Amino acid sequence: MTVTQVVFFFMAAFTVGTSLLVVLARNIVHCAIALVFAFFGVAALFVLLDAEFLAAAQVLLYVGGITILLLFAIMLTSRISASGVKIMNEQVGISAVVALAIIGLMVFANLKGFPDLVPSLTMPDNTASIGRLLLTTYVLPFEVVSLLLLAAMVGAIILARRERGKD
């Protein structure tokens, strides 16, 4: 086993562990902090896969942007962290079945593998290729996603202000 494989398995276990904390922790602030570490673990896995651009985007967007936005949303909706609020929902059974099905599919894919549906791409520099694709071929979906995120952020702020006015 090489050093890279050891680091990969360590980071994969770290990411899975922190992801489990995100789902299973009772305090929502602890969940958000565990989410930061899960995002860092995913970024480390991207670095191990020679996808440095994705790792940088993971840290900048998810750790720096999404998580901070999530923490602000938690702080704005103070009722969600109050004592006596039920954290678990009624869909635990359905989500457990879906999670087991996904784990079964991943085990099957790991043991048997899937045939290549498309030929593998050979790109000399993935960062430049991703940037070129985002600004040429996928510019419309990229802008639509950014508008959708902006609308979601504005909607969350409006919902938080309405809740504050009712109290």
Coordinates of C-alpha atoms in Angstrom, one line a residue:
M1 CA 0.0 0.0 0.0
T2 CA 1.5 3.3 -1.0
V3 CA 1.5 6.6 1.0
T4 CA -1.1 8.1 -1.4
Q5 CA -3.5 5.2 -0.8
V6 CA -3.0 5.5 3.0
V7 CA -3.8 9.2 2.8
F8 CA -6.8 8.5 0.5
F9 CA -8.3 6.0 3.0
F10 CA -7.6 8.3 5.9
M11 CA -9.3 11.3 4.2
A12 CA -12.2 9.1 3.0
A13 CA -12.7 7.9 6.6
F14 CA -12.5 11.4 7.9
T15 CA -15.0 12.6 5.3
V16 CA -17.4 9.8 6.1
G17 CA -17.1 10.4 9.8
T18 CA -17.7 14.1 9.6
S19 CA -20.6 13.5 7.3
L20 CA -22.1 11.2 9.8
L21 CA -21.7 13.9 12.4
V22 CA -23.6 16.3 10.1
V23 CA -26.5 13.9 10.0
L24 CA -26.5 12.5 13.5
A25 CA -25.6 15.5 15.7
R26 CA -28.4 16.9 17.8
N27 CA -27.2 20.5 17.8
I28 CA -27.5 22.2 14.4
V29 CA -24.5 24.5 14.9
H30 CA -22.4 21.4 15.6
C31 CA -23.8 19.9 12.3
A32 CA -22.8 23.0 10.4
I33 CA -19.2 22.9 11.9
A34 CA -19.0 19.2 11.0
L35 CA -20.1 20.1 7.5
V36 CA -17.1 22.4 7.2
F37 CA -14.8 19.6 8.0
A38 CA -16.6 17.3 5.6
F39 CA -16.1 19.9 2.8
F40 CA -12.4 20.1 3.6
G41 CA -12.2 16.3 3.4
V42 CA -13.8 16.3 0.0
A43 CA -11.4 19.0 -1.1
A44 CA -8.5 16.9 0.1
L45 CA -9.8 14.0 -1.9
F46 CA -10.0 16.2 -5.0
V47 CA -6.3 17.1 -4.5
L48 CA -5.4 13.5 -4.3
L49 CA -7.3 13.0 -7.6
D50 CA -5.2 15.8 -9.3
A51 CA -8.2 18.0 -9.5
E52 CA -6.8 21.1 -7.9
F53 CA -9.3 23.5 -9.4
L54 CA -12.2 21.5 -7.9
A55 CA -10.4 21.5 -4.6
A56 CA -10.0 25.2 -4.6
A57 CA -13.6 25.7 -5.7
Q58 CA -14.7 23.3 -3.0
V59 CA -13.0 25.4 -0.3
L60 CA -13.9 28.8 -1.7
L61 CA -17.5 28.1 -2.5
Y62 CA -18.7 25.5 -0.1
V63 CA -16.5 26.1 3.0
G64 CA -16.3 29.9 2.5
G65 CA -19.7 30.6 1.0
I66 CA -22.3 28.0 1.6
T67 CA -21.3 27.2 5.1
I68 CA -21.2 30.8 6.2
L69 CA -24.6 31.4 4.5
L70 CA -25.9 28.3 6.4
L71 CA -24.5 29.6 9.7
F72 CA -26.2 33.0 9.1
A73 CA -29.4 31.3 8.3
I74 CA -29.2 29.3 11.6
M75 CA -28.5 32.5 13.5
L76 CA -31.4 34.4 11.8
T77 CA -33.9 31.6 12.6
S78 CA -33.3 31.5 16.3
R79 CA -36.2 29.2 16.9
I80 CA -34.5 26.3 15.2
S81 CA -31.8 26.0 17.8
A82 CA -34.2 26.6 20.8
S83 CA -34.6 23.8 23.3
G84 CA -37.7 21.6 22.8
V85 CA -37.6 21.7 19.0
K86 CA -37.8 18.2 17.5
I87 CA -34.8 17.7 15.3
M88 CA -35.7 14.2 13.9
N89 CA -38.3 14.0 11.2
E90 CA -40.7 11.3 10.2
Q91 CA -38.8 10.3 7.0
V92 CA -36.0 8.5 8.8
G93 CA -37.2 5.1 7.6
I94 CA -37.4 6.1 4.0
S95 CA -34.1 7.8 4.1
A96 CA -32.5 4.7 5.7
V97 CA -33.8 2.6 2.9
V98 CA -32.5 5.0 0.2
A99 CA -29.1 5.2 2.0
L100 CA -28.9 1.4 2.1
A101 CA -29.8 1.1 -1.6
I102 CA -27.1 3.6 -2.5
I103 CA -24.5 1.8 -0.3
G104 CA -25.6 -1.5 -2.0
L105 CA -25.1 0.1 -5.4
M106 CA -21.7 1.4 -4.5
V107 CA -20.6 -2.0 -3.2
F108 CA -21.8 -3.6 -6.4
A109 CA -20.0 -1.0 -8.5
N110 CA -16.8 -1.5 -6.5
L111 CA -17.0 -5.3 -6.8
K112 CA -18.3 -5.7 -10.4
G113 CA -17.7 -2.3 -11.9
F114 CA -19.8 -0.7 -14.6
P115 CA -18.8 -0.8 -18.3
D116 CA -17.6 2.4 -19.8
L117 CA -20.6 4.1 -21.5
V118 CA -18.5 6.9 -23.0
P119 CA -14.8 6.8 -23.8
S120 CA -12.6 8.4 -21.1
L121 CA -11.5 11.9 -21.8
T122 CA -7.8 12.7 -22.0
M123 CA -7.3 16.3 -21.1
P124 CA -3.8 17.7 -20.5
D125 CA -4.9 20.4 -18.0
N126 CA -8.2 20.0 -16.2
T127 CA -8.3 23.5 -14.7
A128 CA -8.0 25.2 -18.0
S129 CA -10.4 22.8 -19.6
I130 CA -13.0 23.4 -16.9
G131 CA -12.6 27.1 -17.2
R132 CA -13.0 27.0 -20.9
L133 CA -16.1 24.8 -20.7
L134 CA -17.7 27.0 -18.1
L135 CA -17.2 30.1 -20.2
T136 CA -18.2 28.6 -23.6
T137 CA -20.3 25.4 -23.7
Y138 CA -21.8 25.6 -20.2
V139 CA -22.1 29.4 -19.7
L140 CA -26.0 29.3 -19.8
P141 CA -26.4 26.6 -17.1
F142 CA -23.6 28.3 -15.1
E143 CA -25.5 31.6 -15.1
V144 CA -28.8 29.9 -14.4
V145 CA -27.4 28.2 -11.3
S146 CA -26.0 31.5 -10.0
L147 CA -29.3 33.2 -10.5
L148 CA -31.0 30.3 -8.7
L149 CA -28.6 30.5 -5.8
L150 CA -29.2 34.3 -5.6
A151 CA -33.0 33.8 -5.6
A152 CA -32.6 31.1 -2.8
M153 CA -30.6 33.5 -0.7
V154 CA -33.0 36.4 -1.1
G155 CA -35.9 34.0 -0.3
A156 CA -34.2 32.8 2.8
I157 CA -33.7 36.4 4.0
I158 CA -37.3 37.2 3.3
L159 CA -38.5 34.1 5.2
A160 CA -36.2 34.9 8.2
R161 CA -37.6 38.5 8.4
R162 CA -41.2 37.2 8.4
E163 CA -40.4 34.9 11.2
R164 CA -38.8 37.6 13.2
G165 CA -41.9 39.9 12.8
K166 CA -44.3 37.2 14.1
D167 CA -42.4 36.7 17.4

